[in-house]
Amino acid sequence: MTAERSRADILDAAVQVREAARSATSGATGVDTVLAALSEVMEYDHASLVQWDPLHRRHTTLAGSYPDDATAYIETRLHHDPVFSVLRSPARGGLWLKDVPWQLLAASPGFQEVLSPLGIEDGVAQCLFATDGRYVGMLNVSTRRPRRAPDPARAVVTLLTEALAAAVDPCAGPPPEEIAADARHPGARRPGGLSPRELQVLAELTAGRTNREIAERLFITPRTVGTHIEHILAKLDLPNRAAAAARAAAWGIEPSR
């Protein structure tokens, strides 16, 4: 197979990754199909797609093949790793292992305690951001074999980040009309992992009501309303109730009559 044909194959595989990500975003398939498609873009020994949980300040693995100890590190300790502060910058693309300065690797528990014992020699960690700038999760790919240079997969992974971010974003997925229906029918799929009551409170915020006014309408206490709003802001990674109201309006969520 020629190098030119190899690049063509990788681009064809990237299209399949994008389609798998779209399918996962809509809920038609699982996120594991995205990783399966990604293996055709670049061979790997281990990979995972994780979602950031702003409420509990940790990652949650949606699909992955890392050993249990490595998965636990990614979920609960990776965001404290010195490497993560470099990764977390929206301005940079993925951080490939071969590009990490040795001083940073020496200070990284993730490399010293997890990747190195697995014999990992190459791979990429890519932070994923929603279109509105929220950090929503990460792609991790590791291989025991050094990748050749130049590596066309590098550019392809960068180009796929928007689709991958949508696949792990809890706020992505159903179109606005389905989300509005979720607010009216609590048993349906809910955006952002919000509970039925949190969706009701979120809907009330679009009317500019105070905590006391919301409490009277929903027959709960103002203090409970405040707690729900705190959870809503954390789950949606928003700064204040005005931003939450704007998000609800964009989703088409309205308070009950």
Backbone as JSON, one array per atom type, in Angstrom:
{
  "sequence": "MTAERSRADILDAAVQVREAARSATSGATGVDTVLAALSEVMEYDHASLVQWDPLHRRHTTLAGSYPDDATAYIETRLHHDPVFSVLRSPARGGLWLKDVPWQLLAASPGFQEVLSPLGIEDGVAQCLFATDGRYVGMLNVSTRRPRRAPDPARAVVTLLTEALAAAVDPCAGPPPEEIAADARHPGARRPGGLSPRELQVLAELTAGRTNREIAERLFITPRTVGTHIEHILAKLDLPNRAAAAARAAAWGIEPSR",
  "N": [[0.85, -1.2, 0.0], [0.63, 2.16, -0.87], [1.98, 5.3, 0.44], [0.37, 7.41, -0.24], [-2.08, 6.16, -0.74], [-2.58, 5.25, 1.82], [-3.07, 7.61, 3.22], [-5.44, 8.32, 1.99], [-7.07, 6.24, 2.84], [-7.16, 6.78, 5.56], [-8.52, 9.21, 5.61], [-10.99, 8.39, 4.59], [-11.71, 6.7, 6.68], [-11.96, 8.58, 8.68], [-14.27, 9.91, 7.99], [-16.11, 7.95, 8.6], [-15.8, 7.87, 11.36], [-16.81, 10.36, 12.05], [-19.48, 10.03, 11.27], [-20.23, 7.99, 13.03], [-19.96, 9.38, 15.42], [-21.95, 11.31, 15.14], [-24.18, 9.65, 15.16], [-23.99, 8.63, 17.75], [-24.34, 10.98, 19.18], [-27.0, 11.55, 18.68], [-28.12, 9.53, 20.07], [-28.7, 7.17, 18.87], [-26.82, 5.16, 18.64], [-24.18, 3.69, 20.67], [-21.37, 5.26, 22.39], [-19.21, 3.65, 22.15], [-19.09, 2.77, 19.55], [-17.89, 4.86, 18.26], [-15.22, 4.81, 19.11], [-14.55, 2.35, 18.01], [-14.69, 2.93, 15.28], [-12.7, 4.84, 15.19], [-10.41, 3.33, 15.46], [-9.77, 2.62, 12.92], [-8.71, 4.87, 11.9], [-6.39, 5.34, 13.37], [-4.35, 2.87, 14.62], [-4.58, 1.4, 17.84], [-3.64, 0.44, 21.21], [-4.96, 0.93, 23.54], [-7.82, 2.92, 24.33], [-10.02, 5.67, 25.08], [-13.09, 7.44, 25.57], [-14.09, 10.07, 27.47], [-16.32, 11.75, 29.69], [-16.72, 14.96, 31.11], [-17.69, 15.64, 34.38], [-19.02, 18.25, 35.82], [-20.33, 18.7, 38.21], [-19.51, 16.78, 40.1], [-16.85, 17.03, 39.77], [-15.09, 15.35, 38.19], [-14.05, 12.86, 35.76], [-16.03, 10.76, 33.65], [-16.06, 7.6, 32.28], [-17.22, 6.9, 29.11], [-16.81, 5.1, 27.09], [-14.28, 2.67, 26.65], [-11.01, 1.04, 26.71], [-8.96, 0.78, 28.46], [-7.0, -0.68, 31.17], [-8.36, -1.37, 34.49], [-7.07, 0.14, 36.55], [-5.87, 2.21, 35.14], [-8.11, 3.4, 33.99], [-9.4, 4.3, 36.32], [-7.55, 6.23, 37.12], [-7.74, 8.1, 35.03], [-10.37, 8.94, 35.4], [-10.53, 10.0, 38.04], [-8.14, 11.29, 38.81], [-6.71, 12.42, 36.74], [-7.32, 15.12, 36.06], [-5.92, 16.5, 37.92], [-3.32, 16.16, 37.25], [-0.1, 17.37, 36.26], [0.2, 17.5, 33.49], [-2.35, 17.93, 32.57], [-3.06, 20.63, 32.81], [-1.75, 21.71, 30.67], [-2.99, 20.39, 28.57], [-5.59, 21.33, 28.84], [-5.97, 23.79, 27.72], [-7.93, 25.57, 25.47], [-6.8, 26.56, 23.19], [-4.87, 24.91, 22.15], [-4.18, 21.96, 20.19], [-4.47, 18.39, 20.15], [-2.4, 16.68, 22.56], [0.37, 15.02, 21.84], [2.11, 12.13, 22.84], [4.83, 11.89, 22.17], [5.53, 14.52, 21.92], [5.59, 15.68, 24.38], [7.45, 17.41, 26.77], [10.3, 15.99, 28.41], [10.7, 16.7, 31.04], [8.14, 17.33, 31.94], [6.87, 14.88, 31.67], [8.28, 13.47, 33.57], [7.3, 14.6, 35.86], [4.74, 13.78, 35.87], [2.29, 11.87, 37.31], [0.46, 10.33, 35.93], [1.82, 9.42, 33.64], [4.1, 8.18, 34.75], [3.03, 6.32, 36.61], [0.97, 5.01, 35.32], [0.86, 4.96, 32.33], [3.55, 4.34, 31.55], [4.14, 1.8, 32.9], [2.45, 0.23, 31.35], [3.78, 0.04, 29.03], [3.49, 2.0, 27.11], [4.25, 3.92, 24.3], [3.48, 5.84, 22.53], [0.84, 8.03, 21.33], [-2.17, 10.01, 21.95], [-3.64, 12.66, 23.79], [-6.59, 14.38, 23.89], [-8.31, 17.2, 24.65], [-11.78, 18.01, 24.75], [-14.09, 20.36, 23.55], [-17.2, 22.02, 23.74], [-19.22, 23.81, 21.31], [-19.91, 26.19, 22.49], [-17.83, 26.73, 24.13], [-17.55, 25.28, 26.49], [-15.77, 22.91, 28.49], [-16.01, 19.54, 27.85], [-15.09, 16.94, 27.9], [-12.77, 14.24, 27.12], [-10.57, 12.7, 24.76], [-8.6, 9.85, 24.83], [-5.85, 8.14, 23.59], [-3.73, 5.4, 23.23], [-0.69, 3.73, 22.37], [1.56, 0.97, 22.07], [3.47, 0.99, 20.22], [5.71, 3.07, 18.45], [4.55, 5.73, 16.37], [4.72, 6.34, 12.86], [6.44, 9.03, 11.19], [5.99, 11.55, 8.72], [2.74, 11.8, 10.29], [-0.37, 11.28, 9.19], [-2.65, 10.92, 10.69], [-2.6, 12.64, 12.81], [-3.5, 15.25, 12.02], [-6.06, 14.54, 11.27], [-7.31, 13.64, 13.64], [-7.44, 16.05, 15.03], [-9.22, 17.44, 13.36], [-11.51, 16.01, 13.87], [-12.39, 16.71, 16.35], [-14.6, 18.38, 17.02], [-16.87, 16.84, 16.35], [-16.42, 14.66, 18.06], [-16.58, 15.93, 20.53], [-19.3, 16.63, 20.6], [-20.36, 14.1, 20.79], [-19.78, 13.32, 23.39], [-20.83, 15.31, 24.92], [-23.12, 16.13, 27.4], [-25.11, 17.95, 27.01], [-25.65, 18.01, 24.38], [-27.37, 16.57, 21.56], [-30.65, 15.76, 21.46], [-32.88, 17.57, 19.29], [-34.19, 20.97, 19.67], [-37.06, 20.81, 19.81], [-37.51, 18.25, 20.79], [-36.26, 18.41, 23.25], [-37.83, 20.31, 24.55], [-40.12, 18.78, 24.78], [-39.16, 16.9, 26.58], [-39.1, 18.37, 28.93], [-41.78, 18.6, 29.47], [-42.52, 15.98, 29.7], [-41.38, 14.08, 32.01], [-40.39, 11.46, 31.99], [-39.06, 11.07, 29.64], [-36.0, 11.25, 27.62], [-33.53, 13.34, 29.08], [-31.98, 16.55, 28.86], [-28.54, 17.4, 29.48], [-28.31, 15.82, 31.75], [-30.1, 16.6, 33.67], [-32.46, 16.43, 36.35], [-36.03, 15.64, 36.45], [-37.28, 17.59, 38.12], [-35.3, 19.56, 38.2], [-35.34, 20.35, 35.54], [-37.85, 21.55, 35.49], [-37.44, 23.72, 37.23], [-35.42, 25.02, 35.78], [-36.93, 25.76, 33.53], [-38.63, 27.65, 34.7], [-36.86, 29.68, 35.21], [-36.58, 30.99, 32.82], [-38.62, 32.78, 32.75], [-37.82, 34.75, 34.39], [-38.32, 34.61, 37.11], [-38.19, 34.89, 40.71], [-36.55, 33.02, 43.36], [-38.42, 32.58, 45.37], [-40.84, 32.97, 44.01], [-40.7, 30.89, 42.16], [-40.71, 28.75, 43.92], [-43.29, 28.92, 45.01], [-44.82, 28.32, 42.78], [-44.05, 25.71, 42.2], [-44.5, 24.39, 44.5], [-42.55, 23.95, 46.49], [-39.82, 24.67, 48.76], [-38.15, 27.92, 48.95], [-35.45, 27.57, 49.55], [-34.95, 25.0, 48.62], [-35.34, 25.44, 45.92], [-33.12, 27.07, 45.43], [-31.06, 25.22, 45.84], [-31.55, 23.44, 43.73], [-31.0, 25.15, 41.59], [-28.26, 25.59, 41.94], [-27.31, 23.02, 41.36], [-28.12, 22.8, 38.7], [-26.56, 24.81, 37.44], [-24.03, 23.73, 37.9], [-24.13, 21.23, 36.58], [-24.57, 22.01, 33.93], [-22.42, 23.58, 33.57], [-22.41, 26.43, 33.83], [-22.24, 30.0, 34.49], [-24.16, 31.57, 35.92], [-27.65, 32.27, 36.85], [-28.83, 33.69, 34.83], [-27.45, 32.91, 32.55], [-28.24, 30.27, 32.56], [-30.98, 30.56, 32.06], [-30.85, 31.58, 29.49], [-29.77, 29.38, 28.16], [-31.88, 27.56, 28.47], [-33.86, 28.86, 27.0], [-32.73, 28.74, 24.47], [-32.89, 26.04, 24.04], [-35.56, 25.8, 23.8], [-37.2, 25.45, 26.0], [-39.9, 26.08, 28.09], [-41.76, 27.56, 30.84], [-44.44, 25.82, 32.49], [-47.9, 26.48, 31.81]],
  "CA": [[0.0, 0.0, 0.0], [1.44, 3.37, -0.96], [1.69, 6.3, 1.47], [-0.74, 8.21, -0.72], [-3.29, 5.37, -0.49], [-2.76, 5.21, 3.28], [-3.72, 8.86, 3.61], [-6.83, 8.25, 1.51], [-7.79, 5.33, 3.73], [-7.37, 7.46, 6.84], [-9.58, 10.19, 5.42], [-12.25, 7.64, 4.5], [-12.03, 6.24, 8.02], [-12.37, 9.75, 9.47], [-15.68, 10.15, 7.67], [-16.88, 6.97, 9.37], [-15.77, 8.31, 12.76], [-17.74, 11.48, 12.16], [-20.85, 9.49, 11.21], [-20.46, 7.28, 14.29], [-20.14, 10.39, 16.45], [-23.29, 11.89, 14.95], [-25.15, 8.66, 15.6], [-23.92, 8.58, 19.21], [-24.91, 12.22, 19.68], [-28.46, 11.45, 18.6], [-28.58, 8.45, 20.93], [-29.04, 5.99, 18.07], [-25.82, 4.14, 18.95], [-23.34, 4.02, 21.82], [-20.09, 5.93, 22.12], [-18.22, 2.63, 21.82], [-18.97, 2.68, 18.09], [-16.98, 5.92, 17.84], [-13.87, 4.29, 19.31], [-14.33, 1.29, 17.03], [-14.4, 3.59, 14.0], [-11.42, 5.55, 15.32], [-9.31, 2.37, 15.31], [-9.4, 2.57, 11.51], [-7.92, 6.07, 11.65], [-5.09, 5.05, 13.96], [-4.36, 1.67, 15.44], [-4.22, 1.68, 19.23], [-3.77, -0.65, 22.17], [-5.99, 1.35, 24.5], [-8.43, 4.22, 24.02], [-11.24, 5.95, 25.84], [-13.79, 8.71, 25.49], [-14.61, 10.35, 28.8], [-17.16, 12.94, 29.83], [-16.44, 15.72, 32.32], [-18.83, 15.84, 35.27], [-18.67, 19.45, 36.59], [-20.94, 18.66, 39.53], [-18.68, 15.96, 40.99], [-15.46, 17.37, 39.47], [-14.38, 14.14, 37.78], [-14.41, 12.34, 34.45], [-16.77, 9.51, 33.6], [-15.75, 6.89, 31.04], [-18.37, 6.48, 28.32], [-16.35, 3.91, 26.37], [-12.83, 2.6, 26.77], [-10.38, -0.28, 26.79], [-7.83, 0.8, 29.39], [-7.17, -1.49, 32.38], [-9.14, -0.71, 35.54], [-6.31, 1.15, 37.29], [-5.7, 3.36, 34.26], [-9.42, 4.04, 33.9], [-9.62, 5.0, 37.57], [-6.71, 7.42, 37.12], [-8.33, 9.06, 34.1], [-11.62, 9.46, 35.93], [-10.47, 10.7, 39.33], [-6.88, 11.97, 39.12], [-6.09, 13.05, 35.57], [-7.48, 16.57, 36.04], [-4.93, 17.09, 38.84], [-2.0, 15.86, 36.71], [0.53, 18.56, 35.66], [-0.01, 17.51, 32.04], [-3.71, 18.35, 32.24], [-3.12, 22.08, 32.65], [-1.31, 21.98, 29.3], [-4.04, 19.86, 27.71], [-6.88, 21.99, 29.06], [-6.05, 25.04, 26.97], [-8.69, 25.41, 24.22], [-6.03, 27.05, 22.05], [-4.0, 23.9, 21.59], [-4.8, 20.73, 19.72], [-4.14, 17.26, 21.01], [-1.03, 16.57, 23.05], [0.9, 13.71, 21.49], [3.08, 11.73, 23.85], [6.19, 12.17, 21.71], [5.78, 15.96, 21.96], [5.59, 16.15, 25.76], [8.81, 17.54, 27.29], [10.61, 14.92, 29.37], [10.55, 17.21, 32.41], [6.73, 17.24, 32.28], [6.59, 13.46, 31.85], [8.88, 13.05, 34.84], [6.46, 15.12, 36.95], [3.36, 13.32, 35.65], [1.93, 10.56, 37.85], [-0.25, 9.57, 34.91], [2.78, 8.73, 32.8], [4.99, 7.35, 35.54], [2.34, 5.24, 37.32], [-0.07, 4.35, 34.51], [1.23, 4.68, 30.94], [4.85, 3.7, 31.45], [4.05, 0.37, 33.2], [1.74, -0.45, 30.27], [4.65, 0.0, 27.86], [2.99, 2.95, 26.12], [5.3, 4.72, 23.68], [2.94, 6.9, 21.68], [-0.59, 8.24, 21.51], [-2.6, 11.39, 22.04], [-4.73, 13.07, 24.69], [-7.23, 15.52, 23.25], [-9.45, 17.77, 25.37], [-12.9, 18.27, 23.86], [-14.84, 21.54, 23.95], [-18.44, 22.28, 23.01], [-19.14, 25.01, 20.48], [-20.05, 27.37, 23.34], [-16.62, 26.88, 24.92], [-17.49, 24.42, 27.68], [-14.99, 21.68, 28.46], [-16.99, 18.46, 28.02], [-14.49, 15.62, 28.07], [-11.45, 14.0, 26.56], [-10.2, 11.5, 24.04], [-7.27, 9.33, 25.15], [-5.46, 7.03, 22.72], [-2.37, 4.98, 23.57], [-0.15, 2.59, 21.63], [2.88, 0.5, 22.5], [4.38, 1.12, 19.07], [5.87, 4.45, 17.97], [3.91, 5.98, 15.08], [5.65, 6.87, 11.86], [6.35, 10.46, 10.9], [4.83, 12.3, 9.2], [1.59, 10.98, 10.65], [-1.59, 11.99, 8.77], [-3.7, 10.79, 11.71], [-2.55, 13.8, 13.71], [-4.4, 16.28, 11.53], [-7.42, 14.0, 11.24], [-7.85, 13.66, 15.01], [-7.79, 17.45, 15.32], [-10.42, 17.79, 12.6], [-12.66, 15.28, 14.39], [-12.67, 17.06, 17.74], [-15.95, 18.93, 17.2], [-17.81, 15.71, 16.35], [-16.19, 13.89, 19.27], [-17.11, 16.71, 21.65], [-20.75, 16.5, 20.59], [-20.71, 12.74, 21.2], [-19.66, 13.17, 24.85], [-21.47, 16.45, 25.58], [-24.45, 15.78, 27.9], [-26.08, 18.96, 26.59], [-25.91, 17.84, 22.96], [-28.23, 15.43, 21.27], [-31.96, 15.97, 20.88], [-33.17, 18.91, 18.8], [-34.96, 21.76, 20.64], [-38.45, 20.4, 20.03], [-37.51, 17.07, 21.65], [-35.89, 18.85, 24.59], [-39.02, 20.91, 25.13], [-41.0, 17.69, 25.16], [-38.6, 16.29, 27.78], [-39.49, 19.18, 30.08], [-43.19, 18.33, 29.74], [-42.68, 14.56, 29.99], [-40.16, 13.77, 32.76], [-39.86, 10.13, 31.74], [-38.3, 11.06, 28.4], [-34.58, 11.58, 27.75], [-33.41, 14.7, 29.58], [-30.71, 17.17, 28.48], [-27.6, 17.8, 30.51], [-28.41, 15.0, 32.93], [-30.95, 17.26, 34.66], [-33.6, 15.67, 36.85], [-37.29, 16.27, 36.06], [-37.52, 18.79, 38.9], [-34.35, 20.58, 37.76], [-35.85, 20.88, 34.28], [-38.96, 22.45, 35.81], [-36.84, 24.95, 37.76], [-34.77, 25.68, 34.66], [-37.97, 26.39, 32.72], [-39.13, 28.82, 35.41], [-35.86, 30.75, 35.13], [-36.75, 31.74, 31.57], [-39.61, 33.83, 33.0], [-37.22, 35.74, 35.27], [-38.93, 34.53, 38.44], [-37.31, 34.75, 41.86], [-36.62, 31.7, 44.01], [-39.69, 32.49, 46.1], [-41.92, 32.8, 43.03], [-40.6, 29.52, 41.63], [-41.12, 27.85, 45.0], [-44.75, 28.96, 45.12], [-45.4, 27.66, 41.61], [-43.72, 24.29, 42.19], [-44.87, 23.85, 45.82], [-41.36, 23.57, 47.23], [-39.3, 25.82, 49.51], [-37.14, 28.72, 48.23], [-34.13, 26.98, 49.76], [-34.85, 23.87, 47.69], [-35.15, 26.02, 44.59], [-31.72, 27.49, 45.35], [-30.23, 24.02, 45.67], [-31.73, 22.97, 42.35], [-30.29, 26.05, 40.67], [-26.84, 25.28, 42.09], [-27.05, 21.78, 40.62], [-28.28, 23.1, 37.27], [-25.38, 25.55, 36.98], [-22.88, 22.82, 37.92], [-24.27, 20.22, 35.53], [-24.46, 22.64, 32.62], [-21.18, 24.35, 33.58], [-22.79, 27.8, 33.52], [-21.82, 30.88, 35.59], [-25.22, 32.2, 36.71], [-29.0, 31.89, 36.45], [-29.15, 34.33, 33.55], [-26.91, 32.03, 31.52], [-29.11, 29.08, 32.55], [-32.22, 30.94, 31.4], [-30.54, 31.69, 28.06], [-29.63, 28.02, 27.64], [-33.23, 26.99, 28.4], [-34.55, 29.5, 25.88], [-32.15, 28.2, 23.24], [-33.41, 24.68, 23.92], [-37.0, 25.83, 23.59], [-37.88, 25.08, 27.22], [-40.73, 27.14, 28.64], [-42.48, 27.13, 32.04], [-45.82, 25.36, 32.27], [-48.89, 27.55, 31.95]],
  "C": [[0.89, 1.25, 0.0], [1.05, 4.32, 0.16], [0.48, 7.13, 1.08], [-2.06, 7.49, -0.46], [-3.58, 5.32, 1.01], [-3.47, 6.47, 3.75], [-5.19, 8.86, 3.17], [-7.66, 7.35, 2.42], [-8.11, 6.01, 5.06], [-8.48, 8.5, 6.71], [-10.94, 9.52, 5.3], [-12.68, 7.17, 5.89], [-12.51, 7.4, 8.9], [-13.83, 10.09, 9.22], [-16.56, 9.19, 8.47], [-16.9, 7.32, 10.86], [-16.78, 9.43, 12.98], [-19.19, 10.99, 12.13], [-21.19, 8.74, 12.49], [-20.7, 8.26, 15.43], [-21.51, 11.04, 16.35], [-24.37, 10.92, 15.45], [-25.18, 8.56, 17.13], [-24.54, 9.83, 19.83], [-26.43, 12.17, 19.7], [-29.02, 10.37, 19.51], [-28.93, 7.18, 20.18], [-28.08, 4.84, 18.33], [-25.01, 4.59, 20.15], [-22.03, 4.65, 21.41], [-19.02, 4.91, 21.76], [-18.04, 2.47, 20.32], [-18.02, 3.74, 17.54], [-15.54, 5.43, 17.98], [-13.56, 3.17, 18.32], [-13.99, 1.88, 15.67], [-13.04, 4.28, 14.04], [-10.23, 4.61, 15.15], [-8.89, 2.22, 13.86], [-8.62, 3.82, 11.1], [-6.5, 5.88, 12.17], [-5.21, 3.83, 14.85], [-3.94, 2.03, 16.86], [-4.33, 0.42, 20.06], [-4.84, -0.35, 23.2], [-6.53, 2.71, 24.06], [-9.64, 4.41, 24.9], [-11.79, 7.31, 25.46], [-14.44, 8.94, 26.84], [-15.36, 11.67, 28.8], [-16.82, 13.63, 31.15], [-17.73, 15.95, 33.1], [-18.52, 17.04, 36.15], [-19.26, 19.45, 37.99], [-20.06, 17.92, 40.52], [-17.2, 16.16, 40.73], [-14.64, 16.11, 39.17], [-14.79, 13.79, 36.35], [-15.18, 11.04, 34.6], [-16.49, 8.85, 32.26], [-17.03, 6.45, 30.35], [-18.06, 5.24, 27.5], [-14.84, 3.87, 26.48], [-12.33, 1.18, 26.91], [-9.15, -0.28, 27.69], [-8.07, -0.16, 30.55], [-7.85, -0.67, 33.48], [-8.36, 0.39, 36.25], [-6.08, 2.4, 36.44], [-7.01, 4.12, 34.1], [-9.72, 4.86, 35.15], [-8.79, 6.28, 37.63], [-7.31, 8.5, 36.23], [-9.56, 9.71, 34.71], [-11.44, 10.35, 37.15], [-9.22, 11.51, 39.59], [-6.29, 12.75, 37.95], [-6.19, 14.56, 35.61], [-6.6, 17.28, 37.06], [-3.49, 16.9, 38.33], [-1.4, 17.13, 36.1], [0.32, 18.64, 34.15], [-1.37, 18.09, 31.69], [-3.82, 19.86, 32.04], [-2.65, 22.5, 31.26], [-2.4, 21.55, 28.32], [-5.27, 20.75, 27.68], [-7.05, 23.29, 28.28], [-6.81, 24.83, 25.66], [-7.89, 25.8, 22.98], [-5.18, 25.97, 21.4], [-4.8, 22.71, 21.07], [-4.45, 19.61, 20.67], [-2.68, 17.28, 21.42], [-0.55, 15.14, 22.79], [2.06, 13.37, 22.41], [4.51, 12.07, 23.45], [6.55, 13.65, 21.79], [5.87, 16.51, 23.38], [7.03, 16.26, 26.24], [9.08, 16.51, 28.38], [10.47, 15.39, 30.8], [9.09, 17.1, 32.86], [6.33, 15.78, 32.48], [7.12, 12.96, 33.19], [8.03, 13.48, 36.02], [5.03, 14.6, 36.88], [3.11, 11.96, 36.26], [1.22, 9.69, 36.81], [0.69, 8.8, 34.01], [3.6, 7.74, 33.61], [4.29, 6.13, 36.14], [1.39, 4.44, 36.43], [0.44, 3.97, 33.11], [2.55, 3.92, 30.82], [4.8, 2.21, 31.8], [3.32, -0.44, 32.13], [2.59, -0.56, 29.0], [4.23, 0.96, 26.76], [4.13, 3.83, 25.61], [4.77, 5.87, 22.85], [1.45, 7.02, 21.94], [-0.9, 9.72, 21.67], [-3.67, 11.53, 23.11], [-5.29, 14.36, 24.12], [-8.4, 15.99, 24.09], [-10.52, 18.17, 24.36], [-13.74, 19.41, 24.42], [-16.09, 21.67, 23.09], [-18.3, 23.57, 22.22], [-19.29, 26.29, 21.29], [-18.88, 27.53, 24.31], [-16.51, 26.02, 26.15], [-16.56, 23.23, 27.46], [-15.93, 20.52, 28.75], [-16.37, 17.09, 28.19], [-13.18, 15.49, 27.33], [-11.4, 12.69, 25.79], [-8.79, 11.11, 24.46], [-7.0, 8.13, 24.25], [-4.01, 6.69, 23.02], [-1.96, 3.75, 22.76], [1.23, 2.23, 22.15], [3.91, 0.63, 21.39], [4.5, 2.59, 18.66], [5.2, 4.6, 16.6], [4.91, 6.63, 14.14], [5.43, 8.38, 11.69], [6.7, 10.68, 9.42], [3.61, 11.4, 9.38], [0.3, 11.71, 10.28], [-2.71, 11.9, 9.79], [-3.72, 11.98, 12.66], [-3.54, 14.88, 13.28], [-5.85, 15.8, 11.57], [-8.06, 14.03, 12.63], [-8.26, 15.08, 15.4], [-9.07, 17.85, 14.61], [-11.68, 17.12, 13.16], [-13.12, 15.76, 15.76], [-14.08, 17.6, 17.96], [-17.0, 17.82, 17.24], [-17.66, 14.87, 17.61], [-16.74, 14.61, 20.5], [-18.62, 16.59, 21.73], [-21.18, 15.14, 21.09], [-20.65, 12.56, 22.71], [-20.37, 14.27, 25.62], [-22.87, 16.07, 26.08], [-25.52, 16.77, 27.47], [-26.37, 18.87, 25.09], [-26.91, 16.71, 22.78], [-29.56, 15.82, 20.68], [-32.13, 17.39, 20.35], [-34.07, 19.63, 19.78], [-36.38, 21.26, 20.87], [-38.54, 19.14, 20.9], [-37.16, 17.44, 23.07], [-37.07, 19.49, 25.28], [-40.0, 19.84, 25.58], [-40.5, 17.0, 26.42], [-39.04, 17.04, 29.03], [-40.95, 18.91, 30.45], [-43.44, 16.88, 30.14], [-41.41, 14.06, 30.69], [-39.59, 12.39, 32.47], [-39.02, 10.05, 30.49], [-36.84, 11.38, 28.66], [-34.42, 13.04, 28.12], [-32.04, 15.28, 29.24], [-29.84, 17.48, 29.69], [-27.64, 16.97, 31.77], [-29.27, 15.61, 34.03], [-32.1, 16.35, 35.08], [-34.89, 16.34, 36.37], [-37.56, 17.57, 36.82], [-36.57, 19.9, 38.48], [-34.78, 21.17, 36.43], [-36.99, 21.85, 34.52], [-38.42, 23.79, 36.33], [-36.16, 25.73, 36.65], [-35.79, 26.4, 33.78], [-38.48, 27.67, 33.37], [-38.15, 29.99, 35.33], [-36.04, 31.58, 33.87], [-37.76, 32.87, 31.73], [-39.08, 34.9, 33.95], [-37.76, 35.72, 36.68], [-37.88, 34.38, 39.53], [-37.45, 33.34, 42.44], [-37.96, 31.53, 44.73], [-40.85, 32.27, 45.13], [-41.91, 31.39, 42.44], [-41.09, 28.52, 42.67], [-42.64, 27.78, 45.11], [-45.4, 28.21, 43.95], [-45.19, 26.15, 41.64], [-44.0, 23.6, 43.53], [-43.67, 23.23, 46.53], [-40.85, 24.82, 47.95], [-38.3, 26.61, 48.66], [-35.74, 28.14, 48.38], [-33.91, 25.8, 48.82], [-34.65, 24.35, 46.27], [-33.69, 26.43, 44.41], [-30.78, 26.32, 45.14], [-30.33, 23.47, 44.26], [-30.96, 23.84, 41.37], [-28.78, 25.82, 40.75], [-26.47, 24.04, 41.28], [-27.15, 22.0, 39.12], [-27.04, 23.79, 36.73], [-24.15, 24.64, 36.92], [-22.96, 21.82, 36.77], [-24.09, 20.79, 34.13], [-23.21, 23.5, 32.49], [-21.43, 25.8, 33.15], [-22.51, 28.7, 34.73], [-22.95, 31.41, 36.47], [-26.59, 31.82, 36.15], [-29.42, 32.54, 35.13], [-28.65, 33.47, 32.39], [-27.76, 30.76, 31.4], [-30.42, 29.38, 31.82], [-32.0, 31.05, 29.88], [-30.4, 30.32, 27.43], [-31.01, 27.38, 27.47], [-34.0, 27.56, 27.21], [-34.04, 28.96, 24.55], [-32.65, 26.78, 22.98], [-34.92, 24.65, 23.66], [-37.81, 25.42, 24.81], [-38.65, 26.29, 27.77], [-41.44, 26.65, 29.9], [-43.9, 26.69, 31.69], [-46.77, 26.5, 32.5], [-49.62, 27.44, 33.28]]
}
